Coordinates of C-alpha atoms and ligand atoms in Angstrom, one line a residue:
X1 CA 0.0 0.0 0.0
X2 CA 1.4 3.2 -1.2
X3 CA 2.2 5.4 1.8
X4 CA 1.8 9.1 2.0
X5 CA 4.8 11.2 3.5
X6 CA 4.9 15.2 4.3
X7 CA 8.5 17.3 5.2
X8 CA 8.7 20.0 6.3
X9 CA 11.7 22.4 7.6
X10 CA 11.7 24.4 10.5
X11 CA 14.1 26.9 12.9
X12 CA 17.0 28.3 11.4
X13 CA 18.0 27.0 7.6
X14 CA 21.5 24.9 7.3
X15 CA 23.0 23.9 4.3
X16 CA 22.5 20.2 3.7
X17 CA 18.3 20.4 4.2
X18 CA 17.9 20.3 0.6
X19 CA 19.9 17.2 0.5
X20 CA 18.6 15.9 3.1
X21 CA 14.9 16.5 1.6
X22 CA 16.3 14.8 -1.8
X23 CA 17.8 11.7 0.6
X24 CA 13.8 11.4 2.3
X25 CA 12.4 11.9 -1.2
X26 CA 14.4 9.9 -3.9
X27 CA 14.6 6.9 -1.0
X28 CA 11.0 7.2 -0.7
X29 CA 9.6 7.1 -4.1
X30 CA 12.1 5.1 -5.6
X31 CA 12.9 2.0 -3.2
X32 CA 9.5 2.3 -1.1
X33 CA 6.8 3.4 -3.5
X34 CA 5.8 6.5 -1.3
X35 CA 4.3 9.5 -2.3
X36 CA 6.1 12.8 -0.9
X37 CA 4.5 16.3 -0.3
X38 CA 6.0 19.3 1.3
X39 CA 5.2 22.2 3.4
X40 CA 6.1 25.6 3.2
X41 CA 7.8 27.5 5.9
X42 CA 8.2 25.0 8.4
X43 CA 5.1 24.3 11.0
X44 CA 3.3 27.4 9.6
X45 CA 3.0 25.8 6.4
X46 CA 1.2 22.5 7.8
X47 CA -1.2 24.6 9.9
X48 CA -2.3 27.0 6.7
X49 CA -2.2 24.1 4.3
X50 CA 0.3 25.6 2.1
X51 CA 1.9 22.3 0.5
X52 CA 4.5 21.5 -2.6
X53 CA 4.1 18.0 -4.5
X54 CA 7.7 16.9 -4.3
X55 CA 8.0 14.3 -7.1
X56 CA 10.9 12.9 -9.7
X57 CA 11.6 16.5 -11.0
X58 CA 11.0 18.3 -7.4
X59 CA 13.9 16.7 -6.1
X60 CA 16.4 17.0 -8.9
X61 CA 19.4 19.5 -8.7
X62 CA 19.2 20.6 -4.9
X63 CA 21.3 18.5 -4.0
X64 CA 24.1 21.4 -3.9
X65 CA 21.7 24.1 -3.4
X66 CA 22.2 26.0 0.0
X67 CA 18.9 26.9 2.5
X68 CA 15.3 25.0 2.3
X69 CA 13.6 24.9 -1.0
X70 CA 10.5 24.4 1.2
X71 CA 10.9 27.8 3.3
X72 CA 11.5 27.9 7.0
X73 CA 10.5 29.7 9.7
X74 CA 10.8 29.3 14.1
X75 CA 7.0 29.1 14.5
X76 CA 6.1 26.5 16.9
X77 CA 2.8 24.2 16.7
X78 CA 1.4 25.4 20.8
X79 CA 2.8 28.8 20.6
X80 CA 1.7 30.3 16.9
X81 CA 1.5 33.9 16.4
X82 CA -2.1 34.8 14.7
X83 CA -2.8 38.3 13.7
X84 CA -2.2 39.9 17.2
X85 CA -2.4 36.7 19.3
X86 CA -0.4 33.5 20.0
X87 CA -2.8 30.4 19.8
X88 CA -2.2 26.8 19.8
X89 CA -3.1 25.3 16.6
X90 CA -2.3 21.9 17.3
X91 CA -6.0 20.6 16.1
X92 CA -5.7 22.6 12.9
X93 CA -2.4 21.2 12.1
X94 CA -3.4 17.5 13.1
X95 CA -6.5 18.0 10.1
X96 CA -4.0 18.8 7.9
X97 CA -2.1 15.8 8.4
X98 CA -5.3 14.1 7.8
X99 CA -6.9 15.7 5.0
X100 CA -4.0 14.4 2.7
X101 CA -4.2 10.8 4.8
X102 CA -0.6 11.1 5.6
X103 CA 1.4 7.8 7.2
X104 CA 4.4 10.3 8.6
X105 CA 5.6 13.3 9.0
X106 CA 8.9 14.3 8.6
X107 CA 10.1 17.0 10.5
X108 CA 13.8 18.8 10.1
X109 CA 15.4 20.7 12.7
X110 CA 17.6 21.3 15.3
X111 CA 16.3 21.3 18.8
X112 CA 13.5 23.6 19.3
X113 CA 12.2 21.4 16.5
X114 CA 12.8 17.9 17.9
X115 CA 10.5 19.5 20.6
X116 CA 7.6 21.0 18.5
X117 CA 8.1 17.5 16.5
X118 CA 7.6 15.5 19.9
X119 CA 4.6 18.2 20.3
X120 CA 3.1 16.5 17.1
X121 CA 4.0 13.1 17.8
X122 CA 1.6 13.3 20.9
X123 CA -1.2 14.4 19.4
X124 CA -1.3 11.7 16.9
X125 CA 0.9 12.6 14.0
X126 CA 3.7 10.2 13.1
X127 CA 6.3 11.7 13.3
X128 CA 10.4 11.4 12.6
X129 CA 12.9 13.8 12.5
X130 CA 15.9 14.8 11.2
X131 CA 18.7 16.7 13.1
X132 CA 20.2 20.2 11.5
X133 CA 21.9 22.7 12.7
X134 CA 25.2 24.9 12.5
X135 CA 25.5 25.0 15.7
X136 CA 26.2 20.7 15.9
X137 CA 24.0 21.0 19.7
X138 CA 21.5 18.4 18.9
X139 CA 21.1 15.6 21.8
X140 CA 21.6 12.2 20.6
X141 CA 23.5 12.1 17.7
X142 CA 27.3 12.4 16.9
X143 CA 26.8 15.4 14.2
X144 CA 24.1 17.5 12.8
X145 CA 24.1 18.2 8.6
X146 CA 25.1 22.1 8.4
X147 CA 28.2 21.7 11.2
X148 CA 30.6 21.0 8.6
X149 CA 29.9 23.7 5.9
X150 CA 29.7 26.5 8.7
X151 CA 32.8 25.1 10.0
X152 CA 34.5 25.2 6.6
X153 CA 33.6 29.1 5.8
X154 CA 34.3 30.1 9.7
X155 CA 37.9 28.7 9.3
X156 CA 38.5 30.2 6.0
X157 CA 37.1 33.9 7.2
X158 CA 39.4 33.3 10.3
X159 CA 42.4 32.2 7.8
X160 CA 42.0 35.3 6.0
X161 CA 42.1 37.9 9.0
X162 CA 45.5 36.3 9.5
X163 CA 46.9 38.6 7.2
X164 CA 45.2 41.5 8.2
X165 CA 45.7 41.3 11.7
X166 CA 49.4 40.8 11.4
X167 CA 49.7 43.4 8.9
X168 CA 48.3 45.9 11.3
X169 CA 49.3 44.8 14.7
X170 CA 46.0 44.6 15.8
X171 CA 43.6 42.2 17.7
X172 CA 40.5 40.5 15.7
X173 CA 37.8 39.6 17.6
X174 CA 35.8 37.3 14.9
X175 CA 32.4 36.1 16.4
X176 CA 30.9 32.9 15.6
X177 CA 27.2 31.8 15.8
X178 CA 26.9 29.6 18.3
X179 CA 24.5 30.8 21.2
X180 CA 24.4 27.9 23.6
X181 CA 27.4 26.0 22.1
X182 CA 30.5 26.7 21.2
X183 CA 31.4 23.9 18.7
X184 CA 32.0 26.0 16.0
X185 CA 34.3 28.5 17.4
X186 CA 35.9 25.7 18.7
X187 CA 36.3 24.1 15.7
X188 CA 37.0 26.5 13.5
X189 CA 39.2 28.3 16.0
X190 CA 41.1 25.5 15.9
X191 CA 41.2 24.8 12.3
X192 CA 41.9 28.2 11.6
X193 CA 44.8 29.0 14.0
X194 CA 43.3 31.2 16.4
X195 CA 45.0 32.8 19.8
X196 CA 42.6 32.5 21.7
X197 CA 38.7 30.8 22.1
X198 CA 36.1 31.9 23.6
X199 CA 32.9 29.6 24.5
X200 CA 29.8 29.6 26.4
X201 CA 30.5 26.6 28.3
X202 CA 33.8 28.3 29.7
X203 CA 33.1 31.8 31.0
X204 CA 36.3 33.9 30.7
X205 CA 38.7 36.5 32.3
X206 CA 39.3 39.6 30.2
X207 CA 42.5 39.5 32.0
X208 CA 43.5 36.1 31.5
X209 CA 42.7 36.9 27.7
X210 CA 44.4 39.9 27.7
X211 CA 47.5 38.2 29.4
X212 CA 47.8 35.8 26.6
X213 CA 47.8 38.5 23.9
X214 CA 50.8 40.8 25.8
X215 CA 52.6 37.3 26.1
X216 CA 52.4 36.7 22.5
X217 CA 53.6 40.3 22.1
X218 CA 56.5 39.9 24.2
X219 CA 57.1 37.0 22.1
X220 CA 57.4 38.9 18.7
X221 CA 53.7 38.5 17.6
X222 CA 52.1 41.6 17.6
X223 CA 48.9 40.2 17.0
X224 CA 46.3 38.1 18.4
X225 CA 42.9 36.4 16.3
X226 CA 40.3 35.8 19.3
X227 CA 37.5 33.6 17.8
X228 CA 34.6 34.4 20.2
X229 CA 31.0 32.0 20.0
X230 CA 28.2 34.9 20.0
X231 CA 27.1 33.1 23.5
X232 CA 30.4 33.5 25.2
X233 CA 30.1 35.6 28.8
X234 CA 32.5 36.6 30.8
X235 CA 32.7 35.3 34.1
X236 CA 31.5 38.4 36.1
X237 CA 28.3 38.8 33.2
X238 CA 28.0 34.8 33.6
X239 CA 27.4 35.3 37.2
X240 CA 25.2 38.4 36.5
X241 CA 23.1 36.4 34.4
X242 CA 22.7 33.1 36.2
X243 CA 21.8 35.0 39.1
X244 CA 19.1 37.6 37.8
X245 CA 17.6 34.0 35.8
X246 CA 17.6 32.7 39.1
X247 CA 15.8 35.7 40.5
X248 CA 13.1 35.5 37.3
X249 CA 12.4 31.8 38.5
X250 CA 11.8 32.4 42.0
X251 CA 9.6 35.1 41.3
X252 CA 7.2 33.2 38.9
X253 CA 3.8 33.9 39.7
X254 CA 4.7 36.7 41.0
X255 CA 3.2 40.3 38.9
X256 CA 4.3 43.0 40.7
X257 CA 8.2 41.5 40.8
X258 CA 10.4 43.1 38.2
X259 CA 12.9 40.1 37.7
X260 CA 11.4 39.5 34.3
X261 CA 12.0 43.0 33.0
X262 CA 15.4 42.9 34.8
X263 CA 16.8 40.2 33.4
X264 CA 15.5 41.1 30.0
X265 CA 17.6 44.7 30.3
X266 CA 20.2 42.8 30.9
X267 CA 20.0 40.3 28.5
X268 CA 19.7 43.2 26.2
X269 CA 23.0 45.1 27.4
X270 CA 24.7 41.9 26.2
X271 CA 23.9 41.4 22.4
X272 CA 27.2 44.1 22.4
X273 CA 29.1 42.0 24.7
X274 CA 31.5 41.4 21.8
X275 CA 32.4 44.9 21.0
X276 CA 32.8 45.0 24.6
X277 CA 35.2 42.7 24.5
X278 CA 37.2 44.1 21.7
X279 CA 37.5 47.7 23.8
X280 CA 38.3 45.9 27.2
X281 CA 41.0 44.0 25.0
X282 CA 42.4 47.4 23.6
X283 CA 42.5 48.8 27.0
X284 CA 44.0 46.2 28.4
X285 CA 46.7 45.7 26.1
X286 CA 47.0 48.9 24.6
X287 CA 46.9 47.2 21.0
X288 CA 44.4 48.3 18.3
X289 CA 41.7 46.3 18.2
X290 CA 38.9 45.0 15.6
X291 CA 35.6 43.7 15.6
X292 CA 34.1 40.8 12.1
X293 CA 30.4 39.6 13.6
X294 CA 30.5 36.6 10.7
X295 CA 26.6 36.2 11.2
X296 CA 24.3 34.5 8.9
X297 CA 27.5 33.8 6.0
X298 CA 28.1 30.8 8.1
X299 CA 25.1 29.6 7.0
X300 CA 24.7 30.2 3.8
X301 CA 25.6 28.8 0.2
X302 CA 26.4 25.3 -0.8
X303 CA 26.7 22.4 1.7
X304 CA 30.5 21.1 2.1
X305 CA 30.4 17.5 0.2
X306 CA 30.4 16.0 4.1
X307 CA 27.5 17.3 4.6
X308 CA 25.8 16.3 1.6
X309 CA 26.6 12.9 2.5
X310 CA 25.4 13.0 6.1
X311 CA 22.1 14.7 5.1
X312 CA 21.5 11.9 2.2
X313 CA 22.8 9.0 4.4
X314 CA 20.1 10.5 7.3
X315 CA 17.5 11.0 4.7
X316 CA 17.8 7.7 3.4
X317 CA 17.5 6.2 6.8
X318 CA 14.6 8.0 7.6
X319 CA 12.9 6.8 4.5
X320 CA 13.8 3.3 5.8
X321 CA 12.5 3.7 9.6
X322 CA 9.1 5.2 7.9
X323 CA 9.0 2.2 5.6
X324 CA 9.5 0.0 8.9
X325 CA 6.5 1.9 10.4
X326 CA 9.3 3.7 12.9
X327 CA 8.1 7.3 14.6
X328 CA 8.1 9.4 17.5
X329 CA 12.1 8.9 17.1
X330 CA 15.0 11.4 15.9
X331 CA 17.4 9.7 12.9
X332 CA 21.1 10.5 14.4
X333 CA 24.2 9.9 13.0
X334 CA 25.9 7.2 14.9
X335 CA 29.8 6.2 13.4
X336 CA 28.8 5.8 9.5
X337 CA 25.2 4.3 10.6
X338 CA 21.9 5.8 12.2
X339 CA 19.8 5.1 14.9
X340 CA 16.7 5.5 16.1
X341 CA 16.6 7.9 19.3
X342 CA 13.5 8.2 21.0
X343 CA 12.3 12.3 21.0
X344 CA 11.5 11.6 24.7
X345 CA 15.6 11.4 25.1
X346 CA 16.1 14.3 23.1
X347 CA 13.5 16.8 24.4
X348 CA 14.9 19.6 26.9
X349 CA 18.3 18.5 26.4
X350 CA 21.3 20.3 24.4
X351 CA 24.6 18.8 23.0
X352 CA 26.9 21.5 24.5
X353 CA 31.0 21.1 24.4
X354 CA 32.1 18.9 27.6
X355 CA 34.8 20.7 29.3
X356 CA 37.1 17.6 29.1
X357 CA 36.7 16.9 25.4
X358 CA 39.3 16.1 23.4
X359 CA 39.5 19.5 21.0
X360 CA 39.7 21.7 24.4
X361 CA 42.6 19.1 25.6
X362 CA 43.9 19.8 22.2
X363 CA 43.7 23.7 22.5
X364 CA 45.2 23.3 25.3
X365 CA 48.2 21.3 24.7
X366 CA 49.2 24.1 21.3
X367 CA 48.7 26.4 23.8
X368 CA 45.6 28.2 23.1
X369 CA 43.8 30.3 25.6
X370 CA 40.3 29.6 26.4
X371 CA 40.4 32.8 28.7
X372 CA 39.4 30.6 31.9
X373 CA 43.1 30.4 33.5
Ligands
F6P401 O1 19.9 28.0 14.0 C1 21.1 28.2 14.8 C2 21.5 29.6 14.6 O2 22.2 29.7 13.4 C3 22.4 30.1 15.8 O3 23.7 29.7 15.7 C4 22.1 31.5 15.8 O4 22.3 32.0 17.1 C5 20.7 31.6 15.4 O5 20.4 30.5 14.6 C6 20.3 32.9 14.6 O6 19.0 32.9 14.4 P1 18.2 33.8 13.3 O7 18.6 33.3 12.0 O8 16.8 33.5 13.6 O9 18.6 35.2 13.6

């Protein structure tokens, strides 16, 4: 019996979702006789009915083609902005899925979606999922499809303020995306050579930081690349935060408190903790210093051919587990294979870097600073 599949994209875009939408789709049709629709822009798409046969011809030539053909956006299923309010549309979203008598759903995302997908899943949708992002923080599997290409043109931009830099004298601060995780500044920190990174997981010392650029001075390099992830704190604004969250939690409930504003101030005071950063560093060390904000580059263009293959090797696996009648489960990468992880596992939880893996060792050891000590 022919089944009936829908995909849709959702959260940020990553390069490798149109190859992983090929991988679902060619898998599919041509080794399980299904028939594949999209829909636009991610859960808003399935809750307006807004829907894109993808056949034969659909799913030809975007294999190298950066972003979602389908459209994405960060709407979520419980929480959906309509006209001036924000409604669950759960129900209308659930007809949908049955008005074109669908067998699964496949959702692709990193992990807000993996939630809003488990959302689905328990209001009787089949559902599997797919895990992308840039930022490589999805629970439960060993990689997410995007990682690599954002890696690849973080390293490059940090390769080529290299020259710059030493030309000048001057410190580069280049921030990465990376809000909760700092896998790609670590990464392409690494890869590209940098002085010193900078991650959420490991609050830092402006001094320690500003230590290890004066060393390197005394030691004939009169410049410094600091590859900062766009979550990084310091450890005084780390303690500022954690405790003013802390304040916001204990005062839930509670109208007349004004933790919530508070901590929202605050939070907003540090979307410029990076220029910040870059003035504390010139005051500190009396060098010049500059300010690249890479931004949305690192996720955009054509996927790196590694993560074409992960996102067709997941895709092709998910078209297997839907075959199988498998749902309610993530597809992760595990060595070259998959597995099925229950979204239960995943829900809540975030693949961060563990402060005793290997690539901070490895910083370490070329003598790196991670601004901590
Ligand atoms: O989806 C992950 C991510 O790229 C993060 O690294 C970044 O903080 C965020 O998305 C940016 O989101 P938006 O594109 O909605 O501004």
């Amino acid at each position: 019996m022919t089944q009936f599949v829908g995909i849709l994209t959702a959260g940020g875009d990553s390069p490798g979702l149109n190859a992983a939408i090929r991988g679902v789709g060619k898998a599919g049709i041509g080794a399980y006789g299904m028939q594949i629709i999209g829909f636009r822009d991610g859960f808003r798409g399935l809750m307006q009915d807004r829907t894109v046969r993808l056949s034969g011809p659909a799913l030809s030539g975007i294999l190298t083609v950066g972003g979602t053909i389908l459209g994405t956006s960060r709407d979520k299923p419980n929480k959906m902005p309509v006209g001036d309010q924000t409604m669950d549309m759960t129900s209308v979203m659930l007809e949908t899925y049955q008005k074109h008598h669908l067998d699964a759903l496949v959702c692709l995302g990193g992990g807000g979606t993996q939630k809003n997908a488990y959302h689905l899943s328990q209001h009787g949708m089949n559902v599997i999922t797919l895990p992308k992002t840039i930022d490589n923080d999805v629970w439960g599997t060993d990689s997410t499809f995007g990682f690599d290409t954002a890696l690849g043109i973080a390293t490059e931009a940090i390769d080529r303020l290299h020259s710059t830099a030493h030309s000048h004298h001057r410190i580069i601060v280049v921030e990465l995306m990376g809000h909760n995780a700092g896998w790609l500044a670590l990464g392409a920190g690494l890869a590209g050579g940098a002085d010193v990174i900078l991650l959420p997981e490991l609050p830092y010392d402006p001094e320690v930081v500003a230590e290890a650029i004066r060393s390197r001075q005394r030691r004939g390099s009169g410049f410094s690349i600091v590859a900062v992830s766009e979550g990084a704190l310091s450890k005084d604004d780390a303690a500022t935060l954690a405790k003013a969250k802390a304040a916001k939690k204990e005062a839930e409930g509670d109208k007349k408190s004004k933790a919530k504003a508070r901590l929202a101030k605050l939070e907003l005071s540090l979307q410029d903790k990076t220029l910040t950063l870059s003035r504390t560093l010139e005051s500190l060390t009396g060098l010049e210093s500059r300010v690249t904000i890479l931004g949305h580059l690192q996720r955009g263009g054509t996927p790196s051919a590694a993560d074409r293959l992960l996102a067709t090797r997941l895709g092709t696996a998910c078209a297997a587990y839907i075959d199988q009648g498998v749902f309610g489960v993530m597809v992760a990468a595990r060595g070259d294979g998959a597995e099925a992880i229950p979204l239960e596992e995943i829900v809540g939880k975030r693949r961060t870097v563990p402060v005793d893996h290997p690539w901070i060792k490895t910083a370490r050891d070329i003598g790196v600073c991670l601004g901590d000590k």
